[in-house]
mmCIF file with all atom_site columns, C-alpha atoms in Angstrom:
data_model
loop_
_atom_site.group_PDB
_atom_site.id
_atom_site.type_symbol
_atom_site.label_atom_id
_atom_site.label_alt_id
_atom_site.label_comp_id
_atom_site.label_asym_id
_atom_site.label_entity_id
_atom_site.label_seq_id
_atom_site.pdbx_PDB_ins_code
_atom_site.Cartn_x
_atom_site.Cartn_y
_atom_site.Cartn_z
_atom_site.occupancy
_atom_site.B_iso_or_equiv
_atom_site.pdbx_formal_charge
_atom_site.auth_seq_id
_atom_site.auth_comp_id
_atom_site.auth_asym_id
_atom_site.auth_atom_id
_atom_site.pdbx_PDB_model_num
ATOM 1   C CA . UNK W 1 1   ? 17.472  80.263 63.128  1.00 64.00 ? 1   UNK W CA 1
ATOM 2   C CA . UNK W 1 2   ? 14.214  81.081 64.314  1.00 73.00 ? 2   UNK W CA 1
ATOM 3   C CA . UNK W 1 3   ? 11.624  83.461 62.788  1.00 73.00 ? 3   UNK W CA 1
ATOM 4   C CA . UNK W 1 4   ? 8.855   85.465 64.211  1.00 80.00 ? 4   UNK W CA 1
ATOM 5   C CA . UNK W 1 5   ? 6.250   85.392 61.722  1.00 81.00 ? 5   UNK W CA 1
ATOM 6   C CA . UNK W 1 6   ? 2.890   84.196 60.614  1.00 85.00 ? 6   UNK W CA 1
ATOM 7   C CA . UNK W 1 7   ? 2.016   82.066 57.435  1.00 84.00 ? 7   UNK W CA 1
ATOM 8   C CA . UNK W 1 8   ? -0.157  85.176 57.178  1.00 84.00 ? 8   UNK W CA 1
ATOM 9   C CA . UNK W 1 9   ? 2.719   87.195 56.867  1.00 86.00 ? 9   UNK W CA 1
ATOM 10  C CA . UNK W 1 10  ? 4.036   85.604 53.559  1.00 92.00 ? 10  UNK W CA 1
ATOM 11  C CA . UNK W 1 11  ? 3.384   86.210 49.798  1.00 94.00 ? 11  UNK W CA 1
ATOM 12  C CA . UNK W 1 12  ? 4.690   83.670 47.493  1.00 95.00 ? 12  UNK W CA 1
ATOM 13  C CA . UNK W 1 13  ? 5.252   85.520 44.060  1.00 96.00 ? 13  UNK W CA 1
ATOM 14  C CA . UNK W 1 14  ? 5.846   83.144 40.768  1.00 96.00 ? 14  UNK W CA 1
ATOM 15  C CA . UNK W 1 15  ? 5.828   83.364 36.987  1.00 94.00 ? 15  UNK W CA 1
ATOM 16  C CA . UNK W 1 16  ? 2.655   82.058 35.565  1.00 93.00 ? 16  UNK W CA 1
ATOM 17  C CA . UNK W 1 17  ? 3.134   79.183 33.319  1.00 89.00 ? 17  UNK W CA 1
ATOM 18  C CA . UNK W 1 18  ? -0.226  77.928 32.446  1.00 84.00 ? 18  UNK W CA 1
ATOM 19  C CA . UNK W 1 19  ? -1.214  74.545 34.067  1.00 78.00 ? 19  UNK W CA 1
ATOM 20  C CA . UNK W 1 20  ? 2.041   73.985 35.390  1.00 83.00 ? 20  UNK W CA 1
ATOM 21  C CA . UNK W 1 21  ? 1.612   76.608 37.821  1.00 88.00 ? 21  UNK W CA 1
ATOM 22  C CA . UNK W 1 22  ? -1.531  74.501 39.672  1.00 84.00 ? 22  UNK W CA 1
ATOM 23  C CA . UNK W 1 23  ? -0.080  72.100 41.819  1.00 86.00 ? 23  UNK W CA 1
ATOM 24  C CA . UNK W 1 24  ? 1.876   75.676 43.882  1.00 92.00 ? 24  UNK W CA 1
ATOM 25  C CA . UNK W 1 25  ? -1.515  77.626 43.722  1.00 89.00 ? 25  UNK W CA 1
ATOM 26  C CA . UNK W 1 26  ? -3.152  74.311 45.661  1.00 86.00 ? 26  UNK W CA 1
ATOM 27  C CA . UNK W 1 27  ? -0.283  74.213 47.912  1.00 88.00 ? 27  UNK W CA 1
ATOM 28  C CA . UNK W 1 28  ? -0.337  77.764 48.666  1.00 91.00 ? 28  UNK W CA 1
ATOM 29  C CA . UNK W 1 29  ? -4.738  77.925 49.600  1.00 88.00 ? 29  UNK W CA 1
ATOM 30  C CA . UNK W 1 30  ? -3.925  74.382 51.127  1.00 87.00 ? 30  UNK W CA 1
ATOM 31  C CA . UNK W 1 31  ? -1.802  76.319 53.907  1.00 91.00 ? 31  UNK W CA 1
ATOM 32  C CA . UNK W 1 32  ? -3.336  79.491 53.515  1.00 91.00 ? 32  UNK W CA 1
ATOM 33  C CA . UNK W 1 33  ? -0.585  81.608 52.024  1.00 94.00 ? 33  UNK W CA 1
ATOM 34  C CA . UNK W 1 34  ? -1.408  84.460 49.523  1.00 95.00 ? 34  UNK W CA 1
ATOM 35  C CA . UNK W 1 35  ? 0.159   83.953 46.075  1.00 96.00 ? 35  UNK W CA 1
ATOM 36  C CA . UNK W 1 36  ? 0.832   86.235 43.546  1.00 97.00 ? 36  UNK W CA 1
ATOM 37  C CA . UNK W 1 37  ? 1.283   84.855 39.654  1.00 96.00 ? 37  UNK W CA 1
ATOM 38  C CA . UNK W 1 38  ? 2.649   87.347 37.486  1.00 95.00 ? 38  UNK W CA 1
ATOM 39  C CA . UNK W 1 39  ? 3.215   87.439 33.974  1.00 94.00 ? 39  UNK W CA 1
ATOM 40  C CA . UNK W 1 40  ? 6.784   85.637 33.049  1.00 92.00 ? 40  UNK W CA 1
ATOM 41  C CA . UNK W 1 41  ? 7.357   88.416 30.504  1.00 92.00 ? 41  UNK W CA 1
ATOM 42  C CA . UNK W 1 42  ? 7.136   91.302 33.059  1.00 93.00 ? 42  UNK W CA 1
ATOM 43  C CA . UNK W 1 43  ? 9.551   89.624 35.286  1.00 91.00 ? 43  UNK W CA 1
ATOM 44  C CA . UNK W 1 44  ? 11.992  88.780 32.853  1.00 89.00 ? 44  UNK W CA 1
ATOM 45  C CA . UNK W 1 45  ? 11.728  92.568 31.359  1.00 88.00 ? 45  UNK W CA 1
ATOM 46  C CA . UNK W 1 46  ? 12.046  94.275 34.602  1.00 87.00 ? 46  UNK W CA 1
ATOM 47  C CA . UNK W 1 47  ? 15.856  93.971 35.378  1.00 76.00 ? 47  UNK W CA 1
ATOM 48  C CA . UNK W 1 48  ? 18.871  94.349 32.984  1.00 68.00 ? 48  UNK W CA 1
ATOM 49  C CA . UNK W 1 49  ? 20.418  92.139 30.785  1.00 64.00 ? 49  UNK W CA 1
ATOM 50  C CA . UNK W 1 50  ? 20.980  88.558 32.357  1.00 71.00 ? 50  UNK W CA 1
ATOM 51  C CA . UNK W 1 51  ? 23.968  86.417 31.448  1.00 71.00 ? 51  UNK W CA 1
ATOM 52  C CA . UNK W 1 52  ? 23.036  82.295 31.732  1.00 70.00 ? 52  UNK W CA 1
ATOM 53  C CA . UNK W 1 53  ? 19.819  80.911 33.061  1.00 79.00 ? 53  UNK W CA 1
ATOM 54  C CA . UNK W 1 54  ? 19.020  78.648 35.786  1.00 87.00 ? 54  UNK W CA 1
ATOM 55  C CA . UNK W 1 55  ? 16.561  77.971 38.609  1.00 88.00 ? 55  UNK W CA 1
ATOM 56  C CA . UNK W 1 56  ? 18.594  79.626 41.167  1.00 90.00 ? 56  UNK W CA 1
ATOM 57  C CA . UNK W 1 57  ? 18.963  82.966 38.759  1.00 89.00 ? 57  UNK W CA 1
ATOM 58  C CA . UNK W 1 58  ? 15.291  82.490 37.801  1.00 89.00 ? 58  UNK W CA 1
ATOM 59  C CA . UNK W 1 59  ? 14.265  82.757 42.286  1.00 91.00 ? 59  UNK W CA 1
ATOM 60  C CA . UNK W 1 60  ? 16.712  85.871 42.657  1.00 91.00 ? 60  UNK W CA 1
ATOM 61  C CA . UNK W 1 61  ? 14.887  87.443 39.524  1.00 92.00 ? 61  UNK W CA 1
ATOM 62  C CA . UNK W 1 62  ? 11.263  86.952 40.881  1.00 93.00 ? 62  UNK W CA 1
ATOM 63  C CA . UNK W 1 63  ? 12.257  87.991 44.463  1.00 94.00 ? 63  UNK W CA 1
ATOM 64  C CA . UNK W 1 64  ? 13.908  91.007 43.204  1.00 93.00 ? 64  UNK W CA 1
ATOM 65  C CA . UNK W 1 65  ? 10.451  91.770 41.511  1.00 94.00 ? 65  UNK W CA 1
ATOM 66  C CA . UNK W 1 66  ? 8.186   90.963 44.200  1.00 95.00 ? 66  UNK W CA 1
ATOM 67  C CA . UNK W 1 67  ? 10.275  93.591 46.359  1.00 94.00 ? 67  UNK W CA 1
ATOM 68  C CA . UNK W 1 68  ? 10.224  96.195 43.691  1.00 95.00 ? 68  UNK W CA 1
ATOM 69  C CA . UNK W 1 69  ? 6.525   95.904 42.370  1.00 95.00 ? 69  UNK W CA 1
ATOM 70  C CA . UNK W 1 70  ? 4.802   94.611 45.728  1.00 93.00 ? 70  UNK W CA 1
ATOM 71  C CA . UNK W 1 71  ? 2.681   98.154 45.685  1.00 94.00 ? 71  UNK W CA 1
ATOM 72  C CA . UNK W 1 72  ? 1.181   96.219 42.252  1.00 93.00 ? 72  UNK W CA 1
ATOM 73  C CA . UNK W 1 73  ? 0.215   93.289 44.214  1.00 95.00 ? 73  UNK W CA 1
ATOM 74  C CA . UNK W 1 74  ? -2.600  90.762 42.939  1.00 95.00 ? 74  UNK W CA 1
ATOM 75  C CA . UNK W 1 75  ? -3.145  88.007 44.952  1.00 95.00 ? 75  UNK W CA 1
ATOM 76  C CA . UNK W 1 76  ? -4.268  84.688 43.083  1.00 92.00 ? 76  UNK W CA 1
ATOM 77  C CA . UNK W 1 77  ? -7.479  83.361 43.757  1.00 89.00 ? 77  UNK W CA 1
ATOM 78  C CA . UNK W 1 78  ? -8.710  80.011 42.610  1.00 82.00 ? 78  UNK W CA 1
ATOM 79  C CA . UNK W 1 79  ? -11.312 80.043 39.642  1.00 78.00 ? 79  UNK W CA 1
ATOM 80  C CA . UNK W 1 80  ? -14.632 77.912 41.140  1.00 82.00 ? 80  UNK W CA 1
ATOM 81  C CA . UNK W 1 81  ? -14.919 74.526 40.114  1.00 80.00 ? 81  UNK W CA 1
ATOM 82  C CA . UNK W 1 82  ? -16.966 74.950 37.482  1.00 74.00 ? 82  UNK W CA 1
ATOM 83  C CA . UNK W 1 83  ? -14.396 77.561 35.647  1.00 75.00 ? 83  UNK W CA 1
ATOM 84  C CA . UNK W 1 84  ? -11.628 75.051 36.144  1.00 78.00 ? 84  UNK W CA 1
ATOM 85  C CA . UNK W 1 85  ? -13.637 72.386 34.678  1.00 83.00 ? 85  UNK W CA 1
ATOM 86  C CA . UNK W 1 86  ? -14.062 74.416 31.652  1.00 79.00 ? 86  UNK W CA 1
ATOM 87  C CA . UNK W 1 87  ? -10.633 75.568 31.329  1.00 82.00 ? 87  UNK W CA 1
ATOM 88  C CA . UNK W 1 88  ? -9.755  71.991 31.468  1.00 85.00 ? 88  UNK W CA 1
ATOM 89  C CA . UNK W 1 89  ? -12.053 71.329 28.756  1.00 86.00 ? 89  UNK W CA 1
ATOM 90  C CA . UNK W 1 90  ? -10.368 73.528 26.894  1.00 86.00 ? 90  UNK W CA 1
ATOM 91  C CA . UNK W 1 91  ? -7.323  72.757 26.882  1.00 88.00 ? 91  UNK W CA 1
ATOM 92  C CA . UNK W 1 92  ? -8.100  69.190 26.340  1.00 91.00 ? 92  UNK W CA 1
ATOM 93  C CA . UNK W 1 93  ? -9.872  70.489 23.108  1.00 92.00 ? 93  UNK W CA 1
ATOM 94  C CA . UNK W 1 94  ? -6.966  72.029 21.500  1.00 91.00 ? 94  UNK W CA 1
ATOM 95  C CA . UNK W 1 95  ? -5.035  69.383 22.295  1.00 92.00 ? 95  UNK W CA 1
ATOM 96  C CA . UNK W 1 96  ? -7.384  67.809 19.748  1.00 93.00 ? 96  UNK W CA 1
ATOM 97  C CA . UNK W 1 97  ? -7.513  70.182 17.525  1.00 93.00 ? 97  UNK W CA 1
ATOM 98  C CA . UNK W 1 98  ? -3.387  70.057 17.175  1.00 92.00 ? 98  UNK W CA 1
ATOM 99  C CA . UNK W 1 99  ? -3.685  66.310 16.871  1.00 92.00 ? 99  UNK W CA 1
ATOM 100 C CA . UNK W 1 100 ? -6.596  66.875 14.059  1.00 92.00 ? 100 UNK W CA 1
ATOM 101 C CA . UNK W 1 101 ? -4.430  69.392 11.998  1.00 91.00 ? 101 UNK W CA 1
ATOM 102 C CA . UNK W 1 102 ? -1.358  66.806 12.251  1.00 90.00 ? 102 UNK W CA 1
ATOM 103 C CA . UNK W 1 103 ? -3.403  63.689 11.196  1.00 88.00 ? 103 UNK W CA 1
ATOM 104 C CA . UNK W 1 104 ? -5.666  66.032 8.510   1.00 87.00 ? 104 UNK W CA 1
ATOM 105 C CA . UNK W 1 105 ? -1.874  67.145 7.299   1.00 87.00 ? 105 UNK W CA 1
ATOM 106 C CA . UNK W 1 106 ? -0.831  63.053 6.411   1.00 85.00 ? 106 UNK W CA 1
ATOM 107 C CA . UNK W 1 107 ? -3.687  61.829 4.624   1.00 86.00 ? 107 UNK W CA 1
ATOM 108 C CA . UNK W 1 108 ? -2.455  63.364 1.036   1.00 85.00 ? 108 UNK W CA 1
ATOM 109 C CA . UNK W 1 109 ? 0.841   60.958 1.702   1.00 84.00 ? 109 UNK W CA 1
ATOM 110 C CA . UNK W 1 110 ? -0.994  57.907 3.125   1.00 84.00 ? 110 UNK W CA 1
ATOM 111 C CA . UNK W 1 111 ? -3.906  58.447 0.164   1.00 84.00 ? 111 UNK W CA 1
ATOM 112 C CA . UNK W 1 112 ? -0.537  58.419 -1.922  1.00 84.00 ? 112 UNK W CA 1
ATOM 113 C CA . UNK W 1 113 ? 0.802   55.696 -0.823  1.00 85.00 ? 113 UNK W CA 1
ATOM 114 C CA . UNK W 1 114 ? -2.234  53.613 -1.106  1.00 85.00 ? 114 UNK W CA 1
ATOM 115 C CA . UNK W 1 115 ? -2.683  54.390 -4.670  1.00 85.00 ? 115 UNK W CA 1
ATOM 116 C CA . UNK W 1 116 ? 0.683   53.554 -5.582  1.00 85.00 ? 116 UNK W CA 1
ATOM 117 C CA . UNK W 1 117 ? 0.305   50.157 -3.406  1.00 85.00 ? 117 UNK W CA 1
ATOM 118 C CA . UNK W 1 118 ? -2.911  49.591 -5.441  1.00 84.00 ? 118 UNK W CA 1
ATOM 119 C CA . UNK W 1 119 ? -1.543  50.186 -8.863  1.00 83.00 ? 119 UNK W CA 1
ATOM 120 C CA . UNK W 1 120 ? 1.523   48.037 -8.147  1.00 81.00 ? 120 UNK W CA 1
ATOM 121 C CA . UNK W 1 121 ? -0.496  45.538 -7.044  1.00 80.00 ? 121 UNK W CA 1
ATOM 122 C CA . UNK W 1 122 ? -2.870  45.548 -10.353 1.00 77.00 ? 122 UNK W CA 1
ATOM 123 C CA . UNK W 1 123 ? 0.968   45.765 -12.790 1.00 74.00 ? 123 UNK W CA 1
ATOM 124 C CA . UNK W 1 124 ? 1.946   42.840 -10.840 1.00 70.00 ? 124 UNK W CA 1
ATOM 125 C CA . UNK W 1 125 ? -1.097  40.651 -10.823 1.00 63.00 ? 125 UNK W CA 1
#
């Protein structure tokens, strides 16, 4: 079936979900179609109670939104470089921090274990 319209014509709405959401907002100023990222919690609040979940519910769900709220319309635009540098920075950094906390959060059981180690060693020798 053919369609009369424009790639100006179209707005891609979607759920924002953090840095997963990057490769579609590429794809979208690649081709030059506006995008709109909305929160996931106002989508998933704006219709009634939902029975099961999939990816197919999840599309009807956001379309059904982007028709109701498209008067609230904010198109995405694509921090500068420099911003997505630093947002990538970080993240990076409290990836760190997480992996500081978990290894901080063993030492009392290795310190522990190499007491114990050392004693034995000392009542055996």
């Amino acid at each position: 079936k053919q369609h009369s319209f424009s790639v100006s014509d179209l707005l891609v709405c979607a759920a924002y979900t953090g840095k997963y959401t990057y490769p579609l907002c590429f794809s979208c100023q690649r081709v030059g179609v506006d995008l709109w990222l909305e929160n996931p919690y106002a989508i998933k609040h704006s219709g009634g109670l939902e029975r099961g979940k999939s990816d197919r519910q999840d599309a009807r769900k956001i379309a059904a939104y982007a028709r109701r709220y498209e008067d609230k319309v904010r198109l995405f635009v694509l921090p500068e470089k420099a911003i997505s540098s630093l947002r990538e920075l970080v993240s990076e950094q409290e990836l760190y921090i997480v992996d500081k906390k978990k290894y901080q959060g063993q030492l009392p059981m290795k310190k522990a274990l190499w007491i114990r180690r050392i004693t034995d060693r000392r009542v055996h020798a």
